[in-house]
């Protein structure tokens, strides 16, 4: 997705754009080797939805014509957090619901409408073309399906190869200081199965693992009258891959809805797909002083997040927009460093939300962003009040879908709603009271 969206923005500023893809590509909606995560639910957050619509006007209509759905993230999406489901919102927040292969196939189809973009499938990146000092990257060396080595020259090369990107080791091999890495270990695994869905039933459940509960699940409606039903567990409490074990795992969740659905709907397919994901990982490219000209890194190749928060495609889309702005500003001598610096703003927000939430588990290890514990305490209070408060649900959702920044949760009206004492606060010390007040309370 990062590569496709990047190609779209590059097409505005370059005569010809070539996408190099290792896999063979087909119009069939199937998971391919290079994107094994595609069997699992892929939520497209509001930031991603709006960006895809900007880049490809009518994207939503294309998706719906191909069988995708639009649900309302504030009412259809039943989110269990902190001991109960969140209240329905009172406004609307449209959300596309489709499988990852469908999102990708519509994006690829729209990309192929651009004259200047060529997609080379069965073509594997092997190396960058560089001068002796590697001061600039001047294209790529690829291997085609029949084993032929080919050099493709380019004014700008973008690494969108995902989490397994080899740019950090390439930099090191060519005398550069590689970016430092931050890893926040969550040790999550997904097991996902497809179930039949009555055409008009668009129920969507999200019961994420949330400290101290290490297990969670989700139900997402997708095209072809199916639900993707997901079980997940963090810090080693991984879901099984046999059907009986899957159903049993569903029965250990704090709400009966997922187990009921698994028990009553027909399971489609023969396998339960499993995906272990050890850690959030971030390469700190923005801290580098030296970087070859002519090269940029984007998407999961810079940062990959605990997938439970559904941020990856949206962050990739926002990064593509950042690249668009850097290119539009006209300075082509220093594209990478300007891009990395500006992309930090997007990444910081998503990273702090993802790892911040992961640090709710005491088992989570890695560098903890400043203010995490305080914000978690605040969010915990906010979500428990959002069980009955539509406005708080909406404020929370507009943040977690990356439509607006987390600072909006600190607006006076929201803060007041969150901190306003309730009868259950007596004796808890929260919200913090002046000494006089606490004395009075006690
Ligand atoms: C289990 C799971 C669930 C997820 N759920 C969500 C979700 O709900 N919402 C969401 O937004 N995101 C989700 N994500 C994240 C999302 O999949 C990615 O963030 C998103 O696809 C952007 O990644 P990318 O394009 O940078 O890399 P990828 O999607 O990994 O794509 C990399 C591409 O590069 C190709 N490639 C790799 N190496 C080479 C090479 N040497 N030569 C040529 N081609 C190569 C691959 O074949 C592939 O096509 C999830 C991830 C996982 C693991």
mmCIF file of C-alpha atoms in Angstrom, residues 12 15 17 20 117 119 145 156 168 172 235 242 255 261 270 275 300 309 356 371-372 386 410 414 423 439:
data_model
loop_
_atom_site.group_PDB
_atom_site.id
_atom_site.type_symbol
_atom_site.label_atom_id
_atom_site.label_comp_id
_atom_site.label_asym_id
_atom_site.label_seq_id
_atom_site.Cartn_x
_atom_site.Cartn_y
_atom_site.Cartn_z
ATOM 1 C CA UNK A 12 2.396 14.383 -10.174
ATOM 2 C CA UNK A 15 7.532 11.813 -15.992
ATOM 3 C CA UNK A 17 7.154 6.026 -12.193
ATOM 4 C CA UNK A 20 8.960 -2.886 -8.583
ATOM 5 C CA UNK A 117 2.995 4.588 -13.861
ATOM 6 C CA UNK A 119 3.963 -1.846 -12.444
ATOM 7 C CA UNK A 145 11.461 -13.867 -12.883
ATOM 8 C CA UNK A 156 14.342 9.193 -7.019
ATOM 9 C CA UNK A 168 19.359 0.027 7.210
ATOM 10 C CA UNK A 172 25.813 0.369 7.089
ATOM 11 C CA UNK A 235 2.597 -11.355 25.578
ATOM 12 C CA UNK A 242 -7.636 -25.255 15.096
ATOM 13 C CA UNK A 255 -18.499 -10.528 25.942
ATOM 14 C CA UNK A 261 -21.244 -15.654 16.131
ATOM 15 C CA UNK A 270 -10.095 -24.904 5.623
ATOM 16 C CA UNK A 275 0.327 -14.247 12.240
ATOM 17 C CA UNK A 300 6.340 -0.092 7.339
ATOM 18 C CA UNK A 309 -4.672 -0.285 16.295
ATOM 19 C CA UNK A 356 1.395 4.058 24.773
ATOM 20 C CA UNK A 371 3.775 11.082 29.635
ATOM 21 C CA UNK A 372 2.524 7.581 28.736
ATOM 22 C CA UNK A 386 -17.580 6.922 27.169
ATOM 23 C CA UNK A 410 -7.369 17.839 26.229
ATOM 24 C CA UNK A 414 -13.594 17.141 27.156
ATOM 25 C CA UNK A 423 -19.711 8.808 43.032
ATOM 26 C CA UNK A 439 -10.083 15.646 53.505
#
